[in-house]
PDB file of C-alpha atoms in Angstrom:
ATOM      1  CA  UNK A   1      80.346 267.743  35.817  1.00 61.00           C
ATOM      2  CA  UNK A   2      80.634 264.286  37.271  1.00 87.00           C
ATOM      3  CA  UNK A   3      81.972 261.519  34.783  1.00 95.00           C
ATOM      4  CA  UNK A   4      79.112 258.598  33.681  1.00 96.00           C
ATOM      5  CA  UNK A   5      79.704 254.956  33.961  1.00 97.00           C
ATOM      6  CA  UNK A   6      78.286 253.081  31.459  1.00 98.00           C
ATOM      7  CA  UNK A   7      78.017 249.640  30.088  1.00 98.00           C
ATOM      8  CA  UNK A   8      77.736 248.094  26.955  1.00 98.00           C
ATOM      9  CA  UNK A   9      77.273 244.820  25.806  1.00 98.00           C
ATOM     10  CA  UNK A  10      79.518 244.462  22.282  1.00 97.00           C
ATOM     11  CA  UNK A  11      82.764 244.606  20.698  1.00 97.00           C
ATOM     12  CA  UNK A  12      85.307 247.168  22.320  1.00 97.00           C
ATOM     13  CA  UNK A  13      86.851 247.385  18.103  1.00 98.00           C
ATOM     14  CA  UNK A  14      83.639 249.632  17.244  1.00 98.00           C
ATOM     15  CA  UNK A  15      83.732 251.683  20.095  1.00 98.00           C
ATOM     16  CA  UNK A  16      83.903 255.244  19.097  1.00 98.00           C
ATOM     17  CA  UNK A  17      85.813 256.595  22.220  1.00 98.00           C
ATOM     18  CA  UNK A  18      88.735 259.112  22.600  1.00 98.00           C
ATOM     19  CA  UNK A  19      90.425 255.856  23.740  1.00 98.00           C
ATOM     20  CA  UNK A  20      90.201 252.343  23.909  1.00 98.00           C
ATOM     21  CA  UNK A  21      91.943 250.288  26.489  1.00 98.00           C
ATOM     22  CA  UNK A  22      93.546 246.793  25.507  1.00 98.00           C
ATOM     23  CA  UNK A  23      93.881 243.821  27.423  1.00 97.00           C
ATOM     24  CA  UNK A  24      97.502 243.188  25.962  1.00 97.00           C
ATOM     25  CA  UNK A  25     100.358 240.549  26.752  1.00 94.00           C
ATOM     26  CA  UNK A  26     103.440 242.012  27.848  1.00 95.00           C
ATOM     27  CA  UNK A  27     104.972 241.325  24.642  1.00 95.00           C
ATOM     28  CA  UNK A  28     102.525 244.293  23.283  1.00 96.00           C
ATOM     29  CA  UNK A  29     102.918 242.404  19.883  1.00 92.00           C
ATOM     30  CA  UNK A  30      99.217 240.950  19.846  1.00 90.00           C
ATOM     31  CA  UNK A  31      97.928 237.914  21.129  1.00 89.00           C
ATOM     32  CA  UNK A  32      94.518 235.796  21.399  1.00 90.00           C
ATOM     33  CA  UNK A  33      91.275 238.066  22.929  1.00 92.00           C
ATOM     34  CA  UNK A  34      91.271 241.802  22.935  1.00 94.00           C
ATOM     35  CA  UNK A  35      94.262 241.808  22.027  1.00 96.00           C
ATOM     36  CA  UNK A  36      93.961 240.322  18.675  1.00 95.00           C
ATOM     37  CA  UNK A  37      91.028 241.549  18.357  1.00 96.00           C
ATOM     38  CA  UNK A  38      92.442 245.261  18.696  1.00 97.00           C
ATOM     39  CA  UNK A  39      95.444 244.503  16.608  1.00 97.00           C
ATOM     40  CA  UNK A  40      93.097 242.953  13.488  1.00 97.00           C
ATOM     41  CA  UNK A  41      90.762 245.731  13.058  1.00 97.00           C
ATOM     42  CA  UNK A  42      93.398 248.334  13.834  1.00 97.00           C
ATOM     43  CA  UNK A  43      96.004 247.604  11.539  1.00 97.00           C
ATOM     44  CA  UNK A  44      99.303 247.664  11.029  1.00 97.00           C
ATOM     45  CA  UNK A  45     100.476 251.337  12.945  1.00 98.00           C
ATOM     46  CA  UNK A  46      99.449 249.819  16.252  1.00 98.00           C
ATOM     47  CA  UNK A  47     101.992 246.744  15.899  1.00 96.00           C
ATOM     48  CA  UNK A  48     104.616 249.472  14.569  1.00 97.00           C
ATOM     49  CA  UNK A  49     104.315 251.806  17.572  1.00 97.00           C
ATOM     50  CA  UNK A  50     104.157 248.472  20.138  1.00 97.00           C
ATOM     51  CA  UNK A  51     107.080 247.064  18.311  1.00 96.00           C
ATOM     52  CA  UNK A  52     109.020 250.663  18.237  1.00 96.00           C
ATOM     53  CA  UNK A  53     108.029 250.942  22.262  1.00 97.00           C
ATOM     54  CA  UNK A  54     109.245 247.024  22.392  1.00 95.00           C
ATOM     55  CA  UNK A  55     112.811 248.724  20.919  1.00 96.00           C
ATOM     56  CA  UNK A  56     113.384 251.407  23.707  1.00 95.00           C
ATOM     57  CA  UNK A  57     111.526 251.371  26.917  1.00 93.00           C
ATOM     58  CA  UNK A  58     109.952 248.369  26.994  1.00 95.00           C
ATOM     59  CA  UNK A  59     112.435 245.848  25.826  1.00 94.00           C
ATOM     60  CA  UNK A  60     111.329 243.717  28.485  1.00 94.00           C
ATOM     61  CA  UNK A  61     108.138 244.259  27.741  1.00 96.00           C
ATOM     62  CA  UNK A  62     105.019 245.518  29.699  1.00 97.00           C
ATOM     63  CA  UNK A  63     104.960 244.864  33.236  1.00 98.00           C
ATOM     64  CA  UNK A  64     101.778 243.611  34.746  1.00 98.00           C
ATOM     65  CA  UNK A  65      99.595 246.195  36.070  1.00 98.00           C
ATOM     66  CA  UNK A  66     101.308 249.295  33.878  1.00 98.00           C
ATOM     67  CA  UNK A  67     100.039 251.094  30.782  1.00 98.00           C
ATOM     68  CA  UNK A  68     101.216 252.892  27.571  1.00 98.00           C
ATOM     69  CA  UNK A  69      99.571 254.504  24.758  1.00 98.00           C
ATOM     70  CA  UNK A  70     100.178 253.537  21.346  1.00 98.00           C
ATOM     71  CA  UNK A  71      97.429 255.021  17.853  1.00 98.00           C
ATOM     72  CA  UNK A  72      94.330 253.364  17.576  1.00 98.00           C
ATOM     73  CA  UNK A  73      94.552 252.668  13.753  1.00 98.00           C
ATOM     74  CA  UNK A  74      91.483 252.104  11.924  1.00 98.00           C
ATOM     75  CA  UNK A  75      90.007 251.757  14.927  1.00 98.00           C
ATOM     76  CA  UNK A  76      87.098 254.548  15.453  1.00 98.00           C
ATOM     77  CA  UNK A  77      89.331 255.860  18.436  1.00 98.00           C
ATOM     78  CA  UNK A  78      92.221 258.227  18.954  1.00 98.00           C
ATOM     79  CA  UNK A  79      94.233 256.159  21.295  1.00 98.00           C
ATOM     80  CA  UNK A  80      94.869 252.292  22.506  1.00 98.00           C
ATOM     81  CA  UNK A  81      95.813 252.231  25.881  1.00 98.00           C
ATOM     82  CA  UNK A  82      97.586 248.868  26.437  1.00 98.00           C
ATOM     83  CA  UNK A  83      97.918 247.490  30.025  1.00 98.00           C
ATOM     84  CA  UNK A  84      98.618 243.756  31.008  1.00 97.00           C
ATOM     85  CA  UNK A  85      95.917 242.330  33.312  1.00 97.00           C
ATOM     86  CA  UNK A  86      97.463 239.777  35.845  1.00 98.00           C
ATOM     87  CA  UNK A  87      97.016 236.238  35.456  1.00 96.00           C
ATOM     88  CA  UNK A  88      94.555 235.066  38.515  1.00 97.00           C
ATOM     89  CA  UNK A  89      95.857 232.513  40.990  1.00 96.00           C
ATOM     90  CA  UNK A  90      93.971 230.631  43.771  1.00 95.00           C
ATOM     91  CA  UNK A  91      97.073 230.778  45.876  1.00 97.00           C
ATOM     92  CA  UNK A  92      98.266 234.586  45.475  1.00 97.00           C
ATOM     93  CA  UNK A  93      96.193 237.763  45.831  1.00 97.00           C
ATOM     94  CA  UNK A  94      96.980 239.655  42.337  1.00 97.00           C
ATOM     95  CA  UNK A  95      94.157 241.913  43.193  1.00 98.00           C
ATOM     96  CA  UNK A  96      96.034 244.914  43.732  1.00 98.00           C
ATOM     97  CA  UNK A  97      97.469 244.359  39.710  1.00 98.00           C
ATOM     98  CA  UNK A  98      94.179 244.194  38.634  1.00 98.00           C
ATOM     99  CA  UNK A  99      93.559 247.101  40.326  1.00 98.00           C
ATOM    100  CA  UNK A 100      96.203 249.048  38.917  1.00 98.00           C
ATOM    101  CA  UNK A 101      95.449 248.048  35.282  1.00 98.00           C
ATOM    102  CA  UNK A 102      92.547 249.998  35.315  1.00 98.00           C
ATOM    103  CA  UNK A 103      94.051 253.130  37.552  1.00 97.00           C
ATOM    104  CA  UNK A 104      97.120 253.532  35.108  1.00 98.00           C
ATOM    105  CA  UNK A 105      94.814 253.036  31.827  1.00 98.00           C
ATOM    106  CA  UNK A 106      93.232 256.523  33.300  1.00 98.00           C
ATOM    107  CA  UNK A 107      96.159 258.281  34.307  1.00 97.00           C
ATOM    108  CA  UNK A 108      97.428 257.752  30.970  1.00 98.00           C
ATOM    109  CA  UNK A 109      94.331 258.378  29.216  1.00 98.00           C
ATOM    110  CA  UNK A 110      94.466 261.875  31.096  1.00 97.00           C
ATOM    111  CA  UNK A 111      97.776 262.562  30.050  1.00 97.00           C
ATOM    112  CA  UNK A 112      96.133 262.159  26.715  1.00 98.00           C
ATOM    113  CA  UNK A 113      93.630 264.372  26.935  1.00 97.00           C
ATOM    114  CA  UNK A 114      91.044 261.754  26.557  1.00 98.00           C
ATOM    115  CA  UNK A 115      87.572 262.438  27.828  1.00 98.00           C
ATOM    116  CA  UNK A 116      85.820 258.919  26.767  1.00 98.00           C
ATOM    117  CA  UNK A 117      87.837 255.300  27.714  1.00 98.00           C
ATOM    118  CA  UNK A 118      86.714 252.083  27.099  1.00 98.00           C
ATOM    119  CA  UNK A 119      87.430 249.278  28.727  1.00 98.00           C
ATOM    120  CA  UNK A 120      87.315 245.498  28.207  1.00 98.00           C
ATOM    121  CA  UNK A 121      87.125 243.079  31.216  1.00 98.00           C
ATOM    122  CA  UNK A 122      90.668 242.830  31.829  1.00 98.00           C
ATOM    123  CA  UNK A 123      92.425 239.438  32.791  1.00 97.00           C
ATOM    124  CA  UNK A 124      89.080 237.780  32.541  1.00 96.00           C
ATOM    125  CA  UNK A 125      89.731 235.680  29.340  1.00 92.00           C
ATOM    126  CA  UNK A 126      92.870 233.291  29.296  1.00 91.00           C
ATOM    127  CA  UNK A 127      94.430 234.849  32.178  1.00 94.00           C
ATOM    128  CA  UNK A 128      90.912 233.564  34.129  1.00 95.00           C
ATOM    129  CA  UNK A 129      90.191 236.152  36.591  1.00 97.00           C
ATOM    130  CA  UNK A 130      86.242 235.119  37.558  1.00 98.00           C
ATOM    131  CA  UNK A 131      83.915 237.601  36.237  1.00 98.00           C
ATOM    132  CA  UNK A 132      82.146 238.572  39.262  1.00 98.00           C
ATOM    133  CA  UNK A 133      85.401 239.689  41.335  1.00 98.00           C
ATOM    134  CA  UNK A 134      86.738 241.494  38.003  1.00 98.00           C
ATOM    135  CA  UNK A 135      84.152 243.581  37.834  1.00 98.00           C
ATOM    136  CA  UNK A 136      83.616 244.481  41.235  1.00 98.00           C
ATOM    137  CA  UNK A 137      87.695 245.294  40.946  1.00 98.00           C
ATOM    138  CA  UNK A 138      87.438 246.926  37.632  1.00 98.00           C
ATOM    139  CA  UNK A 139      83.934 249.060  38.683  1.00 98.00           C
ATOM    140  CA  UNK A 140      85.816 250.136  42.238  1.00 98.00           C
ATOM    141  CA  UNK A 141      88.712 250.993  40.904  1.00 98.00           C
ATOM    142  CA  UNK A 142      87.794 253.293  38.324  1.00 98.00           C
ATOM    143  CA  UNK A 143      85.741 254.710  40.924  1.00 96.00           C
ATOM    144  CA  UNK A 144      88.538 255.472  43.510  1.00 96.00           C
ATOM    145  CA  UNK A 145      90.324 256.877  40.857  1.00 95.00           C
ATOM    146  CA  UNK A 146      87.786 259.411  39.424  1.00 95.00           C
ATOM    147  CA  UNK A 147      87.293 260.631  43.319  1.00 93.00           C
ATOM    148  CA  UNK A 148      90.604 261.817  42.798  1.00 85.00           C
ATOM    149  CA  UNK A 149      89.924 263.791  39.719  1.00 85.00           C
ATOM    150  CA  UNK A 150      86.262 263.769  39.375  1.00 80.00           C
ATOM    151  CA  UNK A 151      86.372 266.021  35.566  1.00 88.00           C
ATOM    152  CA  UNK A 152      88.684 264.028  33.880  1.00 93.00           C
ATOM    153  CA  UNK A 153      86.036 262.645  32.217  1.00 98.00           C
ATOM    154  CA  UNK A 154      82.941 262.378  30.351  1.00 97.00           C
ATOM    155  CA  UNK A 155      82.285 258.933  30.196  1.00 98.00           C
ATOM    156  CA  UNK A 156      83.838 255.704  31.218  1.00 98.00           C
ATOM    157  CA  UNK A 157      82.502 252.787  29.442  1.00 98.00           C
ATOM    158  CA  UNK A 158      82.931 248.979  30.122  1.00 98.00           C
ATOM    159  CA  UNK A 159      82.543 246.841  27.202  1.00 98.00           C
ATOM    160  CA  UNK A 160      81.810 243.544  27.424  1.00 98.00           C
ATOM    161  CA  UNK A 161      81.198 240.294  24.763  1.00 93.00           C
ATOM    162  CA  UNK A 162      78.777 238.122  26.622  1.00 96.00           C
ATOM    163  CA  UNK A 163      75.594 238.484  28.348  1.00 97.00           C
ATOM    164  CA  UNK A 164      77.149 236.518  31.819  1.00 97.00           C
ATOM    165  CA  UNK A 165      79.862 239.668  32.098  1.00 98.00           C
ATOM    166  CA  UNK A 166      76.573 241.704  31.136  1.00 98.00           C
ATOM    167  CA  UNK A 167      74.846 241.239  34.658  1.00 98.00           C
ATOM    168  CA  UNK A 168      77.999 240.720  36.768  1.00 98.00           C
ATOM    169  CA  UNK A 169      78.740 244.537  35.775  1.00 98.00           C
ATOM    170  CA  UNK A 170      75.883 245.904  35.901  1.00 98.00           C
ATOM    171  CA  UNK A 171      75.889 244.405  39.420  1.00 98.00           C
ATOM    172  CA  UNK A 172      79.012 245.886  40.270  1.00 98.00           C
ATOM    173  CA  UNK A 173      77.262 248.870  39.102  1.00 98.00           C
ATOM    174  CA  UNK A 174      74.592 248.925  41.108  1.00 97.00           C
ATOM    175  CA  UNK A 175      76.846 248.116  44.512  1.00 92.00           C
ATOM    176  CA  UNK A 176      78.482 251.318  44.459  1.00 70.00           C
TER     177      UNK A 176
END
């Protein structure tokens, strides 16, 4: 059984996944985006698990291009995967933590036992990675990593808000 790609055009808070990945700030206590969104509809338990993981390992925080698990809430998931998309910069190559975001959401979301993620389009909001070169990143990425363990699982889904990430996705899509 080969995992499915998939793509859907809506809000990543109704997505009825094993888990849902998050777009967070390394403080892990909420923010603008995703992130807030994530943290309003999923109530309270996911700010006490990120503030109980800001208490012992993470007391710095999140480092860019790492993930950790916390509930999902109310959400209609099992899990929120947080990771912290880099900040895009015309002068640096952050590619490679881009990259990672998405590789360590699914090695964590296999330590899970999860067999459905979804994923937002990481970094491109206030941290301003262009749309076009996140998803080719996000789409290749998630690719190299399922050629690694092609079961994992069932579905991978990117979720996006607008009709603009809409086509740049399903371009990366169709490239690969």
């Amino acid at each position: 059984m080969t995992t499915t790609l998939t793509l859907v055009q809506g809000d990543i808070t109704e997505q009825a996944v094993d888990a849902v990945v998050n777009a967070a700030n390394s403080s892990l206590l909420g923010g603008g985006g995703v992130d807030g969104a994530i943290h309003r509809r999923g109530g309270p338990d996911i700010l006490a698990e990120c503030r109980a993981l800001r208490a012992g390992r993470y007391g710095r925080g999140l480092p860019t291009g790492q993930a950790v698990a916390t509930t999902a809430g109310r959400l209609p998931a099992r899990w929120v995967i947080h990771t912290v998309g880099p900040v895009h910069s015309t002068s640096e190559d952050r590619t490679e933590l881009l990259a990672s975001c998405y590789r360590e959401s699914l090695r964590t979301a296999a330590e899970l036992g999860a067999r459905t993620v979804a994923f937002p389009a990481i970094s491109t909001g206030v941290y301003r990675w262009p749309i076009a070169d996140a998803a080719r990143t996000a789409v290749a990425s998630v690719r190299a990593a399922l050629a690694d363990t092609p079961d994992a699982f069932d579905e991978i889904r990117f979720v996006v808000f607008d009709a603009r990430a809409h086509a740049a996705y399903e371009t990366a899509l169709a490239e690969g």
